[in-house]
Tab-separated table of C-alpha atoms in Angstrom:
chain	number	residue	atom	x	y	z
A	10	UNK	CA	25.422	71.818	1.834
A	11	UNK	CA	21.934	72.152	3.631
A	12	UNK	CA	20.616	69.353	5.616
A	13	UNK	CA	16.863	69.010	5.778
A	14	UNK	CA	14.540	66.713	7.590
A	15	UNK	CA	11.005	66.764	7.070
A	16	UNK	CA	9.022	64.533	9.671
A	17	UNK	CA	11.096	61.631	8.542
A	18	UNK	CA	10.933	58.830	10.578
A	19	UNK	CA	13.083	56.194	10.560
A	20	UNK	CA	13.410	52.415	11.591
A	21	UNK	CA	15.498	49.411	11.364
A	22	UNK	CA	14.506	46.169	9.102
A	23	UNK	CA	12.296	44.393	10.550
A	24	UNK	CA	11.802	46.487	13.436
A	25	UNK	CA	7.975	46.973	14.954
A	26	UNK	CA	8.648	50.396	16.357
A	27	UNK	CA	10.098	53.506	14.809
A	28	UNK	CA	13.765	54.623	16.319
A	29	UNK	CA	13.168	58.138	14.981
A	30	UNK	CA	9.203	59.636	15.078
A	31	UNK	CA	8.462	62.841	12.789
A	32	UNK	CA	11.579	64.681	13.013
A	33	UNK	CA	12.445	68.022	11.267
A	34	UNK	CA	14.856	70.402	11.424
A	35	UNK	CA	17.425	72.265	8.831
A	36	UNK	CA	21.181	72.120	9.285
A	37	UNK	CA	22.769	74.996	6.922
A	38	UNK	CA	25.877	74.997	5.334
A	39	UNK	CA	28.643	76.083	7.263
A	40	UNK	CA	26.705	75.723	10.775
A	41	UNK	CA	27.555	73.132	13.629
A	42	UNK	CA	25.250	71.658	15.461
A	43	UNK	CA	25.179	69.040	18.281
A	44	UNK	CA	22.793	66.387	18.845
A	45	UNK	CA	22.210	65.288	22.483
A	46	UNK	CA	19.739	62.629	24.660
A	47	UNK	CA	19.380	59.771	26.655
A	48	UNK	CA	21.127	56.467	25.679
A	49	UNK	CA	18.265	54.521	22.921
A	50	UNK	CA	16.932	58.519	22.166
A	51	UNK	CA	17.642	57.782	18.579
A	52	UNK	CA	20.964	60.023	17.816
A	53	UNK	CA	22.661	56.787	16.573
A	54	UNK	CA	19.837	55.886	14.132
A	55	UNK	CA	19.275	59.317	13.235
A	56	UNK	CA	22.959	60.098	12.206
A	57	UNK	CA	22.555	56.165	10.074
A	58	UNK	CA	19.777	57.778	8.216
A	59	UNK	CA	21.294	61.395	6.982
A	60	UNK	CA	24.189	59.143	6.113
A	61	UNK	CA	21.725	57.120	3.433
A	62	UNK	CA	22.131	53.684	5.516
A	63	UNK	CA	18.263	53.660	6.555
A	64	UNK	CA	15.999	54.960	4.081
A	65	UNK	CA	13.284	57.264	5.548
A	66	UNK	CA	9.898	55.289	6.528
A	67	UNK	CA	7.771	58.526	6.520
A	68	UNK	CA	8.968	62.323	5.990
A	69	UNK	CA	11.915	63.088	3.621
A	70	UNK	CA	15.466	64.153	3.825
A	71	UNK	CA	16.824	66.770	2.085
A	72	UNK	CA	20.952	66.791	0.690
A	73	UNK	CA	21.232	70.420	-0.981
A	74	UNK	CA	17.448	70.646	-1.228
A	75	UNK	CA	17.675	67.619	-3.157
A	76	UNK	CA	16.074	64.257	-2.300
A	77	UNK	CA	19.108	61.658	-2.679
A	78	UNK	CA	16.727	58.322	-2.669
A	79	UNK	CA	14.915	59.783	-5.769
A	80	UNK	CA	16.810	58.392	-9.144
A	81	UNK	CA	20.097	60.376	-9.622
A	82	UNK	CA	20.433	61.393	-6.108
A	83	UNK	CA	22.244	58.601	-4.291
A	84	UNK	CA	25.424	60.325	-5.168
A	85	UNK	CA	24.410	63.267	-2.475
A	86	UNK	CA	25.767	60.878	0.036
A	87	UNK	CA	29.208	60.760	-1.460
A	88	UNK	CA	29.468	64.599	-0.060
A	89	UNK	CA	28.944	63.211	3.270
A	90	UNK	CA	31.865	62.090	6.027
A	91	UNK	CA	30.634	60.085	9.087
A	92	UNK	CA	32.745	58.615	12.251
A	93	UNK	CA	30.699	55.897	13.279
A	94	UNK	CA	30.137	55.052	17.160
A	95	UNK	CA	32.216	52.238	16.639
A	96	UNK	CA	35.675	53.735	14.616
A	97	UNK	CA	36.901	49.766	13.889
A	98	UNK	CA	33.653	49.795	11.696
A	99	UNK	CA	35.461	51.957	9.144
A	100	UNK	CA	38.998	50.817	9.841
A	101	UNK	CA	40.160	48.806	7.004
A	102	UNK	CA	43.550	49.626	5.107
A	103	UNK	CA	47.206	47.767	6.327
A	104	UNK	CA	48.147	50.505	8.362
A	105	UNK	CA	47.078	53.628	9.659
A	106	UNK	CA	48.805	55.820	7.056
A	107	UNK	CA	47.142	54.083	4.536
A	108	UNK	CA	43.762	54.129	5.755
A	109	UNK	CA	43.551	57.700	6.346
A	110	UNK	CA	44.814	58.379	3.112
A	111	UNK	CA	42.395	56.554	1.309
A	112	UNK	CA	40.009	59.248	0.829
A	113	UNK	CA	42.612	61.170	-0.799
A	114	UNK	CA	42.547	58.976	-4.298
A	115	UNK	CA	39.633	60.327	-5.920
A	116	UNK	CA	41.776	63.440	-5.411
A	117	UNK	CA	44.755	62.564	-7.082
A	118	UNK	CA	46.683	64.066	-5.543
A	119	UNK	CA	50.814	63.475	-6.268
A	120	UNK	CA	52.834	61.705	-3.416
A	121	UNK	CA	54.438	64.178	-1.723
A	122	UNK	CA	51.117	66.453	-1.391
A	123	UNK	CA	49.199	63.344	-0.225
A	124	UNK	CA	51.660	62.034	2.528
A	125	UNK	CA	51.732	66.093	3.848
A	126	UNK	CA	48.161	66.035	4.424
A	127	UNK	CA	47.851	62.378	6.260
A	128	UNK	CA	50.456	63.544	8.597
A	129	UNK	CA	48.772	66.873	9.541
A	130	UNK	CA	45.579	64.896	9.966
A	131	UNK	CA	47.051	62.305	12.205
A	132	UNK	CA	48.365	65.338	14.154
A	133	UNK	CA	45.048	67.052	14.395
A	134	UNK	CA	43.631	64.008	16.328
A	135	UNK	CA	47.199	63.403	18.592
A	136	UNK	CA	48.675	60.797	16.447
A	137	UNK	CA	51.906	60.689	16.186
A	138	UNK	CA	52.848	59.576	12.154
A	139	UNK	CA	56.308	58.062	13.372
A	140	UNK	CA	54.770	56.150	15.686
A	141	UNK	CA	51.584	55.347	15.212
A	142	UNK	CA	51.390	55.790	11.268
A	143	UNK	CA	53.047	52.003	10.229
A	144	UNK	CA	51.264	50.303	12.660
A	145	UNK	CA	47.873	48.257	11.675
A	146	UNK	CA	44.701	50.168	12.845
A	147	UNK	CA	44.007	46.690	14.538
A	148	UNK	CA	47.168	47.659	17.078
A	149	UNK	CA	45.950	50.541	18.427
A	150	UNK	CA	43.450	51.310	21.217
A	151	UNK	CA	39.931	51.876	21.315
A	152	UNK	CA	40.450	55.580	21.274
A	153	UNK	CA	43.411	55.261	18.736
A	154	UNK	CA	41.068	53.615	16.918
A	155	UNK	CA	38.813	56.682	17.146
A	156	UNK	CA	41.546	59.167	16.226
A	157	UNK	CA	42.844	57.225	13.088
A	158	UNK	CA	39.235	57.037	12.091
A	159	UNK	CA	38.975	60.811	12.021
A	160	UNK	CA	42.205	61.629	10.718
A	161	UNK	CA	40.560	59.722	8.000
A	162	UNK	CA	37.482	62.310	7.485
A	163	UNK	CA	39.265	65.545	8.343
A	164	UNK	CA	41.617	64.719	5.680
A	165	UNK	CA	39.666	65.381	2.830
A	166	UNK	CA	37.217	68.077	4.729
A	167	UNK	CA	33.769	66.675	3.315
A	168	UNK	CA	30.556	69.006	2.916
A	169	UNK	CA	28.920	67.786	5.330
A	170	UNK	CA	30.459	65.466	8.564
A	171	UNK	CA	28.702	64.215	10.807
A	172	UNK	CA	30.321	62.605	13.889
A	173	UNK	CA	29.068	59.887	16.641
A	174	UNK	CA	30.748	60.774	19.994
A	175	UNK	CA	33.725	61.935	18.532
A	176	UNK	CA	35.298	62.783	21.714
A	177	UNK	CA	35.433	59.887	23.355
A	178	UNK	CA	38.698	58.622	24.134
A	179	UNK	CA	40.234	61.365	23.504
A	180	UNK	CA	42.451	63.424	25.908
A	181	UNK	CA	42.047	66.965	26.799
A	182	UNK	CA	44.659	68.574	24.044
A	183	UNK	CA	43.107	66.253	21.213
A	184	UNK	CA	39.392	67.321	22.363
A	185	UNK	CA	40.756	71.074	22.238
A	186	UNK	CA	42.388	70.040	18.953
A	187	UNK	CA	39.165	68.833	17.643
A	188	UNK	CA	36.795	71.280	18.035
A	189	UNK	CA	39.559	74.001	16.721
A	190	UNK	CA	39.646	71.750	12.922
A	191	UNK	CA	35.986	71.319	13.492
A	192	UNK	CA	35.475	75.462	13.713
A	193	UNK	CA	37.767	75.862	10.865
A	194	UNK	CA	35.780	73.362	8.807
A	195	UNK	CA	32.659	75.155	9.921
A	196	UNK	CA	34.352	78.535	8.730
A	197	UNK	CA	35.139	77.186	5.406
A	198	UNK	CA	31.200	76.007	4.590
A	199	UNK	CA	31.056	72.062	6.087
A	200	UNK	CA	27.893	71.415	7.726
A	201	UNK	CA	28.813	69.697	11.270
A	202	UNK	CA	26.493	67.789	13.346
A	203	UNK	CA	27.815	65.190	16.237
A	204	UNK	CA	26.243	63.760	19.217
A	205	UNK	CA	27.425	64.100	22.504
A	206	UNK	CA	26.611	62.593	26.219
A	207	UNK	CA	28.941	65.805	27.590
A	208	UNK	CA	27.227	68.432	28.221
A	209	UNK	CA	29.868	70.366	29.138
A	210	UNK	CA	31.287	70.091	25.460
A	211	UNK	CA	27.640	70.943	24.132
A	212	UNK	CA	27.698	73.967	26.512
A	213	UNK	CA	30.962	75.204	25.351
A	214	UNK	CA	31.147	74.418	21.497
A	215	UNK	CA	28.070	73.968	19.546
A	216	UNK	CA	26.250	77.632	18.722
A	217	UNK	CA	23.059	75.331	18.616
A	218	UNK	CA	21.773	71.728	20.096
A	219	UNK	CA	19.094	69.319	19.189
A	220	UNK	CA	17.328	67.229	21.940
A	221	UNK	CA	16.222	64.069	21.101
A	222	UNK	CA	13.893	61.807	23.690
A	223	UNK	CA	12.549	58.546	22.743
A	224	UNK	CA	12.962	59.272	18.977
A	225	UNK	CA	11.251	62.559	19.016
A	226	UNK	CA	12.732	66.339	18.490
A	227	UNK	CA	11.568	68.072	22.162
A	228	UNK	CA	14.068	70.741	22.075
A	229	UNK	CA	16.404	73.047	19.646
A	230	UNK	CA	17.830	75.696	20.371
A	231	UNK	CA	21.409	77.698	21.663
A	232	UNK	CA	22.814	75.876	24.696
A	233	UNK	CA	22.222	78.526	26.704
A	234	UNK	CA	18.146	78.042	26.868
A	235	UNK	CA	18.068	74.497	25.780
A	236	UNK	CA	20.643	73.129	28.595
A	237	UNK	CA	19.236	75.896	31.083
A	238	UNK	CA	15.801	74.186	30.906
A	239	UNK	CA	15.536	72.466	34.561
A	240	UNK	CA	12.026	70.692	33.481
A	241	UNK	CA	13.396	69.368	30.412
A	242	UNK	CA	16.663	68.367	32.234
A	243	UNK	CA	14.450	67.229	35.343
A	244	UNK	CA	12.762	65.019	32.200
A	245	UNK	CA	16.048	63.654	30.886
A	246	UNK	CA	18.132	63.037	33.904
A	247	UNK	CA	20.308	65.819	33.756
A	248	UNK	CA	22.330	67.045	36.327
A	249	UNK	CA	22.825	70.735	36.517
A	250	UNK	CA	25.886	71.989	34.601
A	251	UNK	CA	28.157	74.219	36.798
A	252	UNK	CA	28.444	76.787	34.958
A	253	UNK	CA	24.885	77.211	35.447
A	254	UNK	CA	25.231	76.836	39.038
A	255	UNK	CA	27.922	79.023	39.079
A	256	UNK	CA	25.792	81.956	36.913
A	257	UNK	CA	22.464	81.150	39.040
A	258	UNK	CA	24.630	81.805	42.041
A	259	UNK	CA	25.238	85.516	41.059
A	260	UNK	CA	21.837	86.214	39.600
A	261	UNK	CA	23.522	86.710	36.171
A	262	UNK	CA	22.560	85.478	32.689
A	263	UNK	CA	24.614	82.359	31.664
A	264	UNK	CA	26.987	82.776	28.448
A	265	UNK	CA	29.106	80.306	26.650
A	266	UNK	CA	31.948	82.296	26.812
A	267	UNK	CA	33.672	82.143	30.048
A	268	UNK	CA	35.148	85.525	29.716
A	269	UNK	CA	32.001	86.729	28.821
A	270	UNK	CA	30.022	85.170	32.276
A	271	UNK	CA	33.320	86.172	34.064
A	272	UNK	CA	32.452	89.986	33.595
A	273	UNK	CA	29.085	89.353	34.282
A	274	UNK	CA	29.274	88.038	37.686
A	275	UNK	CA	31.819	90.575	38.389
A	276	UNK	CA	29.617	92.975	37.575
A	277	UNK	CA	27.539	91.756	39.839
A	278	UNK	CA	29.630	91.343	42.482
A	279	UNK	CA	30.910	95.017	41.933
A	280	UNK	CA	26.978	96.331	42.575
A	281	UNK	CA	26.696	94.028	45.561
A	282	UNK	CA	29.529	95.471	47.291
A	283	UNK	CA	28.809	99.269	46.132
């Protein structure tokens, strides 16, 4: 599904000031894309608003070049899957088995096929079903919590998903274990977009990134320029990523690849010492 804004703006209830001022962009299907800034940029309120819980003040959002607030369109929404910044928001079933399953009913799906994919969801995110999978979602950690919660989207791999710091709280294996279900989702048409305050995860996984300051788009782009901009990081408080460092250091273009920068500065290194 394509994902359009078109200078929407967007603010709470009540609220004299706009979170989100004029944005646009275009999200196709099968794309991810990551969506970074300051704490109070507007990433929260912007992810609230493709997920139809703020209607746009100004500007218009598109679902499948659709506009889902127009009369027949609210269903749109139902395509969309959203971990919320705060996972015990959308934790609600007697257990944890239960609750990720839920999304599974309009499926109908028998028993046996049902119970296969909730455990291979719970693995995806590091849960263990024998232990964790009986236990109340109000038993586990905070970034249990977080886990369960996605197990709960990945399981029925929605058209679009869009995800609010889904890393956090997670170890290294799970974050690995993420971004792999997140490519394959990506490689099978889902439209991914998910905020992040690591840039180092930015860097390394998203093909493109959206910068949002004070609730305005200032930058979009591959990682590569958008994160290698020192006077919009200077701007935003950034500190220099060190792969950058490290690639500045040799006089070589920066990659996301590793392997790829690896044989770049040892090219370089090779004509230095020729």
């Amino acid at each position: 599904m394509v994902v359009e804004l078109c200078t929407a703006s967007y603010a709470y209830s009540g609220a004299k000031t706009r979170q989100v001022e004029e944005v646009s962009f275009r999200l196709e299907a099968g794309t991810a894309t990551a969506l970074v800034g300051p704490s109070g940029a507007g990433k929260s309120t912007l992810l609230q608003g493709l997920q139809g819980f703020l209607r746009p003040v100004a500007g218009q959002l598109l679902l499948g070049r659709r506009d889902p607030w127009r009369r027949g369109g609210r269903g749109l929404f139902g395509s969309i899957g959203t971990l919320l910044q705060d996972p015990g928001h959308q934790l609600f079933a007697p257990t944890v088995k239960l609750d990720v399953a839920f999304g599974l009913r309009r499926l109908h799906l028998g028993a046996a096929e049902s119970a296969r994919k909730v455990t291979e969801a719970l693995g995806r995110v590091g849960l263990d079903p024998e232990v964790h999978g009986e236990r109340s979602p109000w038993e586990l950690s905070g970034g249990e919590k977080r886990r369960a919660a996605l197990a709960g989207l990945l399981v029925t791999a929605p058209e679009v998903l869009l995800l609010d710091e889904p890393t956090a709280g997670l170890d290294a294996p799970s974050r690995r274990a993420l971004f792999g279900d997140l490519e394959r989702l990506v490689g099978q048409g889902t439209t991914v977009l998910w905020t992040s305050h690591d840039l180092e995860d930015v860097w390394s996984h998203a093909p493109r990134v959206l910068v949002l300051d004070q609730g305005r788009l200032v930058a979009d782009g591959p990682p590569t320029e958008v994160l290698a901009d020192d006077e919009l990081a200077g701007r935003l408080g950034w500190d220099a990523l060190p792969v950058l460092a490290y690639a500045r250091r040799w006089g070589v273009a920066p990659h996301a690849d590793p392997e790829v920068l690896a044989d770049r500065v040892e090219e370089a290194w090779r004509a230095r010492t020729l």
